[in-house]
CSV table of C-alpha atoms in Angstrom, one decimal:
chain,number,residue,atom,x,y,z
A,279,UNK,CA,-5.4,-6.8,-31.4
A,280,UNK,CA,-7.2,-6.5,-28.0
A,281,UNK,CA,-5.9,-9.9,-26.9
A,282,UNK,CA,-2.3,-8.9,-27.8
A,283,UNK,CA,-2.8,-5.5,-26.1
A,284,UNK,CA,-4.0,-7.3,-22.9
A,285,UNK,CA,-1.0,-9.7,-23.0
A,286,UNK,CA,1.6,-7.0,-23.2
A,287,UNK,CA,-0.2,-4.7,-20.7
A,288,UNK,CA,-0.2,-7.6,-18.2
A,289,UNK,CA,3.5,-8.0,-18.7
A,290,UNK,CA,3.9,-4.3,-18.1
A,291,UNK,CA,1.9,-4.6,-14.9
A,292,UNK,CA,4.2,-7.4,-13.7
A,293,UNK,CA,7.1,-5.1,-14.3
A,294,UNK,CA,5.4,-2.3,-12.5
A,295,UNK,CA,4.9,-4.3,-9.4
A,296,UNK,CA,8.7,-4.6,-9.0
A,297,UNK,CA,8.7,-0.9,-7.9
A,298,UNK,CA,6.5,-1.6,-4.9
A,299,UNK,CA,7.9,0.1,-1.8
A,300,UNK,CA,10.5,2.1,-3.7
A,301,UNK,CA,8.4,4.6,-5.7
A,302,UNK,CA,5.7,5.8,-3.4
A,303,UNK,CA,4.0,8.3,-3.3
A,304,UNK,CA,4.5,8.0,-7.1
A,305,UNK,CA,2.5,5.2,-8.8
A,306,UNK,CA,4.0,1.9,-9.8
A,307,UNK,CA,4.5,1.9,-13.6
A,308,UNK,CA,5.8,-0.6,-16.1
A,309,UNK,CA,6.3,-0.2,-19.9
A,310,UNK,CA,7.1,-2.5,-22.8
A,311,UNK,CA,8.1,-1.6,-26.4
A,312,UNK,CA,6.9,-4.1,-28.9
A,313,UNK,CA,7.7,-4.2,-32.6
A,314,UNK,CA,6.4,-6.9,-35.0
A,315,UNK,CA,5.2,-8.9,-32.0
A,316,UNK,CA,8.6,-8.9,-30.3
A,317,UNK,CA,9.6,-7.3,-27.0
A,318,UNK,CA,12.4,-4.9,-27.9
A,319,UNK,CA,12.7,-3.0,-24.7
A,320,UNK,CA,11.1,-2.9,-21.3
A,321,UNK,CA,11.4,-1.1,-17.9
A,322,UNK,CA,9.7,0.0,-14.8
A,323,UNK,CA,9.7,3.0,-12.4
A,324,UNK,CA,12.4,1.9,-10.0
A,325,UNK,CA,12.6,4.6,-7.3
A,326,UNK,CA,10.9,7.9,-6.3
A,327,UNK,CA,12.5,10.8,-8.2
A,328,UNK,CA,14.2,8.4,-10.7
A,329,UNK,CA,13.5,8.0,-14.5
A,330,UNK,CA,10.0,6.7,-15.4
A,331,UNK,CA,9.2,3.4,-16.9
A,332,UNK,CA,8.8,4.7,-20.4
A,333,UNK,CA,12.3,6.2,-20.4
A,334,UNK,CA,13.9,2.8,-19.4
A,335,UNK,CA,11.8,0.9,-22.0
A,336,UNK,CA,12.5,3.4,-24.8
A,337,UNK,CA,16.2,3.6,-24.0
A,338,UNK,CA,16.4,-0.2,-24.0
A,339,UNK,CA,14.7,-0.3,-27.4
A,340,UNK,CA,16.8,2.3,-29.0
A,341,UNK,CA,16.1,2.7,-32.8
A,342,UNK,CA,13.8,-0.3,-32.6
A,343,UNK,CA,11.2,1.9,-30.9
A,344,UNK,CA,10.6,3.8,-34.2
A,345,UNK,CA,7.3,2.7,-35.5
A,346,UNK,CA,6.7,0.4,-32.6
A,347,UNK,CA,4.0,0.2,-30.0
A,348,UNK,CA,4.6,1.3,-26.4
A,349,UNK,CA,2.5,-0.5,-23.8
A,350,UNK,CA,2.4,1.3,-20.5
A,351,UNK,CA,0.4,0.8,-17.3
A,352,UNK,CA,-0.4,4.5,-16.8
A,353,UNK,CA,-0.9,7.4,-19.2
A,354,UNK,CA,2.5,9.0,-19.9
A,355,UNK,CA,3.1,12.2,-17.9
A,356,UNK,CA,3.2,15.5,-19.7
A,357,UNK,CA,4.6,17.9,-17.0
A,358,UNK,CA,8.0,18.7,-15.5
A,359,UNK,CA,8.3,17.2,-12.1
A,360,UNK,CA,11.4,15.5,-10.7
A,361,UNK,CA,11.9,14.2,-14.3
A,362,UNK,CA,11.1,15.6,-17.8
A,363,UNK,CA,7.7,14.8,-19.4
A,364,UNK,CA,7.5,11.2,-20.7
A,365,UNK,CA,5.4,12.5,-23.6
A,366,UNK,CA,8.5,14.2,-25.0
A,367,UNK,CA,10.5,11.0,-24.8
A,368,UNK,CA,7.7,9.0,-26.6
A,369,UNK,CA,7.5,11.5,-29.4
A,370,UNK,CA,11.3,11.7,-29.8
A,371,UNK,CA,11.5,7.9,-30.0
A,372,UNK,CA,9.2,7.8,-33.0
A,373,UNK,CA,6.7,5.4,-31.4
A,374,UNK,CA,3.7,4.9,-33.7
A,375,UNK,CA,1.2,3.6,-31.1
A,376,UNK,CA,0.7,3.9,-27.3
A,377,UNK,CA,-1.5,1.6,-25.3
A,378,UNK,CA,-2.1,2.7,-21.7
A,379,UNK,CA,-4.0,0.7,-19.2
A,380,UNK,CA,-5.5,3.8,-17.6
A,381,UNK,CA,-5.5,7.6,-17.5
A,382,UNK,CA,-3.5,9.3,-14.8
A,383,UNK,CA,-5.7,11.2,-12.4
A,384,UNK,CA,-2.8,13.3,-11.2
A,385,UNK,CA,-4.1,16.9,-11.7
A,386,UNK,CA,-1.2,18.0,-13.9
A,387,UNK,CA,-1.8,15.0,-16.3
A,388,UNK,CA,-5.5,14.0,-16.3
A,389,UNK,CA,-5.8,13.0,-19.9
A,390,UNK,CA,-3.5,15.7,-21.3
A,391,UNK,CA,-0.7,13.3,-21.8
A,392,UNK,CA,-2.8,11.2,-24.2
A,393,UNK,CA,-4.0,14.4,-25.9
A,394,UNK,CA,-0.5,15.6,-26.6
A,395,UNK,CA,0.5,12.3,-28.1
A,396,UNK,CA,-2.6,12.2,-30.3
A,397,UNK,CA,-1.8,15.8,-31.5
A,398,UNK,CA,1.7,14.5,-32.5
A,399,UNK,CA,0.1,11.9,-34.7
A,400,UNK,CA,0.5,8.9,-32.4
A,401,UNK,CA,-2.3,6.4,-32.1
A,402,UNK,CA,-3.3,6.3,-28.4
A,403,UNK,CA,-5.6,3.7,-26.8
A,404,UNK,CA,-6.5,3.8,-23.1
A,405,UNK,CA,-8.3,1.2,-21.0
A,406,UNK,CA,-6.6,-2.2,-21.7
A,407,UNK,CA,-6.7,-4.2,-18.4
A,408,UNK,CA,-7.8,-1.1,-16.6
A,409,UNK,CA,-9.3,-2.9,-13.6
A,410,UNK,CA,-6.0,-4.7,-13.0
A,411,UNK,CA,-4.1,-1.5,-13.3
A,412,UNK,CA,-6.4,0.3,-10.9
A,413,UNK,CA,-6.0,-2.5,-8.4
A,414,UNK,CA,-2.2,-2.4,-8.6
A,415,UNK,CA,-2.2,1.3,-7.9
A,416,UNK,CA,-5.2,1.6,-5.6
A,417,UNK,CA,-3.0,3.3,-2.9
A,418,UNK,CA,-1.8,6.0,-5.3
A,419,UNK,CA,-5.3,6.5,-6.6
A,420,UNK,CA,-6.7,7.0,-3.1
A,421,UNK,CA,-3.9,9.4,-2.1
A,422,UNK,CA,-4.5,11.5,-5.3
A,423,UNK,CA,-8.3,11.3,-5.1
A,424,UNK,CA,-8.8,11.9,-1.4
A,425,UNK,CA,-5.6,13.2,0.1
A,426,UNK,CA,-5.5,10.2,2.4
A,427,UNK,CA,-3.3,7.1,2.6
A,428,UNK,CA,-4.6,3.6,1.8
A,429,UNK,CA,-5.4,1.7,4.9
A,430,UNK,CA,-4.4,-2.0,5.3
A,431,UNK,CA,-6.0,-3.8,8.3
A,432,UNK,CA,-4.1,-6.9,9.5
A,433,UNK,CA,-4.8,-9.4,12.2
A,434,UNK,CA,-4.2,-13.0,13.1
A,435,UNK,CA,-6.9,-15.1,14.7
A,436,UNK,CA,-7.8,-18.6,15.6
A,437,UNK,CA,-10.4,-20.6,13.7
A,438,UNK,CA,-13.0,-19.5,16.2
A,439,UNK,CA,-12.2,-15.9,15.7
A,440,UNK,CA,-10.0,-15.1,18.7
A,441,UNK,CA,-7.0,-12.8,18.6
A,442,UNK,CA,-5.9,-13.7,22.2
A,443,UNK,CA,-6.9,-16.1,25.0
A,444,UNK,CA,-9.2,-14.9,27.8
A,445,UNK,CA,-6.0,-14.0,29.7
A,446,UNK,CA,-4.7,-11.8,26.9
A,447,UNK,CA,-2.0,-14.2,25.6
A,448,UNK,CA,-1.5,-14.0,21.8
A,449,UNK,CA,2.0,-15.2,21.1
A,450,UNK,CA,1.8,-16.9,18.8
A,451,UNK,CA,-1.4,-17.5,16.9
A,452,UNK,CA,0.0,-17.7,13.4
A,453,UNK,CA,3.0,-19.7,12.3
A,454,UNK,CA,6.5,-18.6,11.5
A,455,UNK,CA,5.8,-18.5,7.7
A,456,UNK,CA,2.8,-16.2,8.3
A,457,UNK,CA,4.8,-13.9,10.5
A,458,UNK,CA,7.5,-13.8,7.9
A,459,UNK,CA,4.9,-12.6,5.4
A,460,UNK,CA,3.7,-9.9,7.8
A,461,UNK,CA,7.3,-8.6,8.1
A,462,UNK,CA,7.5,-8.5,4.3
A,463,UNK,CA,4.2,-6.5,4.3
A,464,UNK,CA,5.6,-4.1,6.9
A,465,UNK,CA,8.5,-3.4,4.6
A,466,UNK,CA,6.2,-1.8,2.0
A,467,UNK,CA,4.5,0.5,4.5
A,468,UNK,CA,4.8,4.2,5.3
A,469,UNK,CA,3.3,3.7,8.8
A,470,UNK,CA,2.4,0.9,11.1
A,471,UNK,CA,-0.3,1.8,13.6
A,472,UNK,CA,-1.4,0.1,16.9
A,473,UNK,CA,-3.3,1.1,20.0
A,474,UNK,CA,-1.9,1.6,23.5
A,475,UNK,CA,-3.4,-1.8,24.5
A,476,UNK,CA,-1.2,-3.6,22.0
A,477,UNK,CA,1.8,-1.5,22.9
A,478,UNK,CA,1.5,-2.3,26.6
A,479,UNK,CA,0.7,-6.0,26.2
A,480,UNK,CA,3.3,-6.9,23.6
A,481,UNK,CA,6.0,-4.2,23.9
A,482,UNK,CA,6.4,-4.5,20.1
A,483,UNK,CA,9.1,-3.1,17.9
A,484,UNK,CA,6.8,-2.6,14.8
A,485,UNK,CA,9.6,-2.9,12.4
A,486,UNK,CA,10.2,-5.1,9.3
A,487,UNK,CA,12.7,-7.8,10.0
A,488,UNK,CA,14.7,-8.2,7.7
A,489,UNK,CA,14.2,-4.6,6.5
A,490,UNK,CA,12.2,-3.9,3.4
A,491,UNK,CA,12.4,-1.1,0.9
A,492,UNK,CA,10.7,1.4,3.3
A,493,UNK,CA,11.1,2.2,7.0
A,494,UNK,CA,7.6,2.7,8.4
A,495,UNK,CA,6.8,5.3,11.0
A,496,UNK,CA,5.4,3.7,14.1
A,497,UNK,CA,2.1,5.2,15.3
A,498,UNK,CA,0.6,4.6,18.7
A,499,UNK,CA,-2.9,5.8,19.6
A,500,UNK,CA,-2.6,6.7,23.3
A,501,UNK,CA,-5.3,9.1,24.5
A,502,UNK,CA,-4.3,9.0,28.1
A,503,UNK,CA,-0.5,9.2,27.7
A,504,UNK,CA,0.3,5.7,29.0
A,505,UNK,CA,3.2,4.7,26.7
A,506,UNK,CA,6.1,3.9,29.0
A,507,UNK,CA,9.4,5.7,28.4
A,508,UNK,CA,11.1,2.3,28.9
A,509,UNK,CA,9.1,0.6,26.1
A,510,UNK,CA,11.0,-0.6,23.0
A,511,UNK,CA,9.1,1.9,20.8
A,512,UNK,CA,10.2,4.9,22.9
A,513,UNK,CA,13.8,3.6,23.4
A,514,UNK,CA,14.2,3.2,19.6
A,515,UNK,CA,12.4,6.4,18.6
A,516,UNK,CA,15.6,8.1,17.4
A,517,UNK,CA,16.3,5.2,15.2
A,518,UNK,CA,12.8,4.7,13.7
A,519,UNK,CA,10.3,7.5,13.5
A,520,UNK,CA,7.6,7.2,16.2
A,521,UNK,CA,4.4,9.2,16.6
A,522,UNK,CA,2.2,9.1,19.7
A,523,UNK,CA,-1.3,10.3,19.0
A,524,UNK,CA,-2.9,11.6,22.2
A,525,UNK,CA,-1.3,12.9,25.3
A,526,UNK,CA,2.4,13.1,25.4
A,527,UNK,CA,4.9,14.1,28.0
A,528,UNK,CA,8.4,15.6,28.1
A,529,UNK,CA,10.0,12.2,28.5
A,530,UNK,CA,8.5,11.0,25.2
A,531,UNK,CA,9.6,14.1,23.3
A,532,UNK,CA,13.0,14.0,24.9
A,533,UNK,CA,13.3,10.4,23.7
A,534,UNK,CA,12.6,11.5,20.1
A,535,UNK,CA,8.9,10.7,19.8
A,536,UNK,CA,6.6,13.1,17.9
A,537,UNK,CA,3.4,13.8,19.8
A,538,UNK,CA,0.2,14.7,17.9
A,539,UNK,CA,-2.9,15.9,19.7
A,540,UNK,CA,-5.7,13.3,19.9
A,541,UNK,CA,-8.4,13.6,17.2
A,542,UNK,CA,-10.6,11.6,14.9
A,543,UNK,CA,-9.5,8.8,12.6
A,544,UNK,CA,-10.4,11.1,9.7
A,545,UNK,CA,-8.2,13.9,11.1
A,546,UNK,CA,-5.3,11.5,11.5
A,547,UNK,CA,-5.6,10.2,8.0
A,548,UNK,CA,-5.7,13.8,6.6
A,549,UNK,CA,-2.5,14.6,8.5
A,550,UNK,CA,-0.7,11.5,7.2
A,551,UNK,CA,-1.9,12.3,3.7
A,552,UNK,CA,-0.4,15.8,4.0
A,553,UNK,CA,2.9,14.0,4.7
A,554,UNK,CA,2.4,12.0,1.5
A,555,UNK,CA,2.1,8.7,3.3
A,556,UNK,CA,0.7,6.2,0.7
A,557,UNK,CA,0.2,3.0,2.7
A,558,UNK,CA,-0.5,2.5,6.4
A,559,UNK,CA,-0.8,-0.9,8.2
A,560,UNK,CA,-3.3,-1.0,11.1
A,561,UNK,CA,-2.3,-4.0,13.2
A,562,UNK,CA,-4.8,-3.6,16.0
A,563,UNK,CA,-6.0,-4.7,18.5
A,564,UNK,CA,-9.7,-5.0,18.3
A,565,UNK,CA,-10.6,-1.5,19.5
A,566,UNK,CA,-8.3,0.2,17.1
A,567,UNK,CA,-9.4,-2.0,14.1
A,568,UNK,CA,-13.0,-1.4,15.2
A,569,UNK,CA,-12.5,2.4,15.2
A,570,UNK,CA,-11.2,2.3,11.6
A,571,UNK,CA,-14.1,0.1,10.6
A,572,UNK,CA,-16.6,2.5,12.3
A,573,UNK,CA,-15.0,5.3,10.4
A,574,UNK,CA,-15.3,3.3,7.1
A,575,UNK,CA,-11.6,3.7,6.6
A,576,UNK,CA,-10.4,0.1,5.9
A,577,UNK,CA,-9.4,-0.3,2.2
A,578,UNK,CA,-7.8,-3.8,2.4
A,579,UNK,CA,-7.7,-6.6,4.9
A,580,UNK,CA,-4.9,-9.1,5.6
A,581,UNK,CA,-6.3,-11.9,7.8
A,582,UNK,CA,-4.2,-14.9,9.0
A,583,UNK,CA,-6.3,-17.8,10.3
A,584,UNK,CA,-4.6,-20.5,12.3
A,585,UNK,CA,-6.1,-24.0,12.7
A,586,UNK,CA,-6.5,-23.5,16.5
A,587,UNK,CA,-9.6,-23.2,18.8
A,588,UNK,CA,-9.1,-20.9,21.8
A,589,UNK,CA,-12.7,-20.6,23.0
A,590,UNK,CA,-13.7,-18.3,25.9
A,591,UNK,CA,-16.5,-15.8,26.3
A,592,UNK,CA,-14.0,-13.2,27.5
A,593,UNK,CA,-11.5,-13.9,24.7
A,594,UNK,CA,-11.6,-11.0,22.2
A,595,UNK,CA,-12.4,-11.0,18.5
A,596,UNK,CA,-10.3,-9.0,16.0
A,597,UNK,CA,-12.7,-6.1,15.2
A,598,UNK,CA,-14.6,-4.4,18.0
A,599,UNK,CA,-15.7,-0.8,18.2
A,600,UNK,CA,-19.4,0.2,17.8
A,601,UNK,CA,-20.1,-2.0,14.8
A,602,UNK,CA,-23.1,-1.8,12.4
A,603,UNK,CA,-26.7,-2.2,13.4
A,604,UNK,CA,-27.7,-4.2,10.3
A,605,UNK,CA,-25.8,-6.7,8.3
A,606,UNK,CA,-26.6,-4.8,5.2
A,607,UNK,CA,-24.4,-2.0,6.6
A,608,UNK,CA,-21.4,-4.3,7.0
A,609,UNK,CA,-18.2,-3.4,5.1
A,610,UNK,CA,-18.2,-5.7,2.1
A,611,UNK,CA,-14.9,-6.7,0.5
A,612,UNK,CA,-15.6,-7.3,-3.1
A,613,UNK,CA,-12.5,-9.4,-4.1
A,614,UNK,CA,-10.5,-12.0,-2.2
A,615,UNK,CA,-7.3,-14.0,-2.6
A,616,UNK,CA,-6.9,-17.1,-0.4
A,617,UNK,CA,-3.6,-18.8,0.2
A,618,UNK,CA,-2.3,-21.6,2.4
A,619,UNK,CA,0.8,-20.6,4.4
A,620,UNK,CA,2.2,-23.9,5.8
A,621,UNK,CA,-1.1,-24.7,7.5
A,622,UNK,CA,-2.4,-21.2,8.2
A,623,UNK,CA,-4.9,-19.6,5.8
A,624,UNK,CA,-4.1,-16.1,4.5
A,625,UNK,CA,-7.0,-14.1,3.2
A,626,UNK,CA,-6.4,-10.8,1.5
A,627,UNK,CA,-9.5,-8.8,0.5
A,628,UNK,CA,-10.2,-5.4,-1.1
A,629,UNK,CA,-13.2,-3.1,-1.0
């Protein structure tokens, strides 16, 4: 039974991932209705505020759901939010058994969904492929648990660990395929953050091209108010939300930028969490990435390594800041995926 449960939960997890970028700040959820070993209905949470995965799966199954097993990646909700409780739909459908990958830590659920189903005579099991489910929804879990968004750190570097030459030139370290993947990543973000150094050196747009499911707010850390009104970020601020953290001026506000007073990384993350931002991408440069590392606020790293050697004592590395005193204090990423991208190496790691 455990092997079969894991098989169907993994299928539900694959379905859940289809909602990435469309459902946040809600979790990604997938569901499968199985009867006599056959998939009779499946679905996933498709958009924020829309029907949940269980509703799609049970509707697809129809009468075949009666006496069947519902596999779902997250404990069914039991409260009225933007949609009715999924526990009501499960009970009405006549499902005999529910297998959930993990409990929902959302305060209005927190195990009560499973309890209500058990009280209705439904066999409920929680914990199949839980580690995989928690990895999929790590951003949601962080937002619910800490009130802060999940922080992705991204950089491209040469084989000898340089993000630019000694003159500051950085275009382009990674290849076209790697840059295409970065644009795809941007399309899932609620915010993309850089420092004023990157804004001045590259005059970036910080947008996903082509557009993804989300439009990320651009954030520039600019303590001394140096972002030029003629920069592309400022000129497009009425088209794409733009926040300047630090000193602002009337020209920036007039152009459509929002200005937040300068503060700590922790304070900024608290503010973004209040806005229900779920994922933010920190693109650097080295001082900004270092400040997030010093604050112990990097949750995931996306590193693109190009087969180039730049050299140079004055050429910068990707993560600066204060750093740790002892190697035992270094941030350790516990899991990695490594992929070849047309000659570049893409490493993705999680805490």
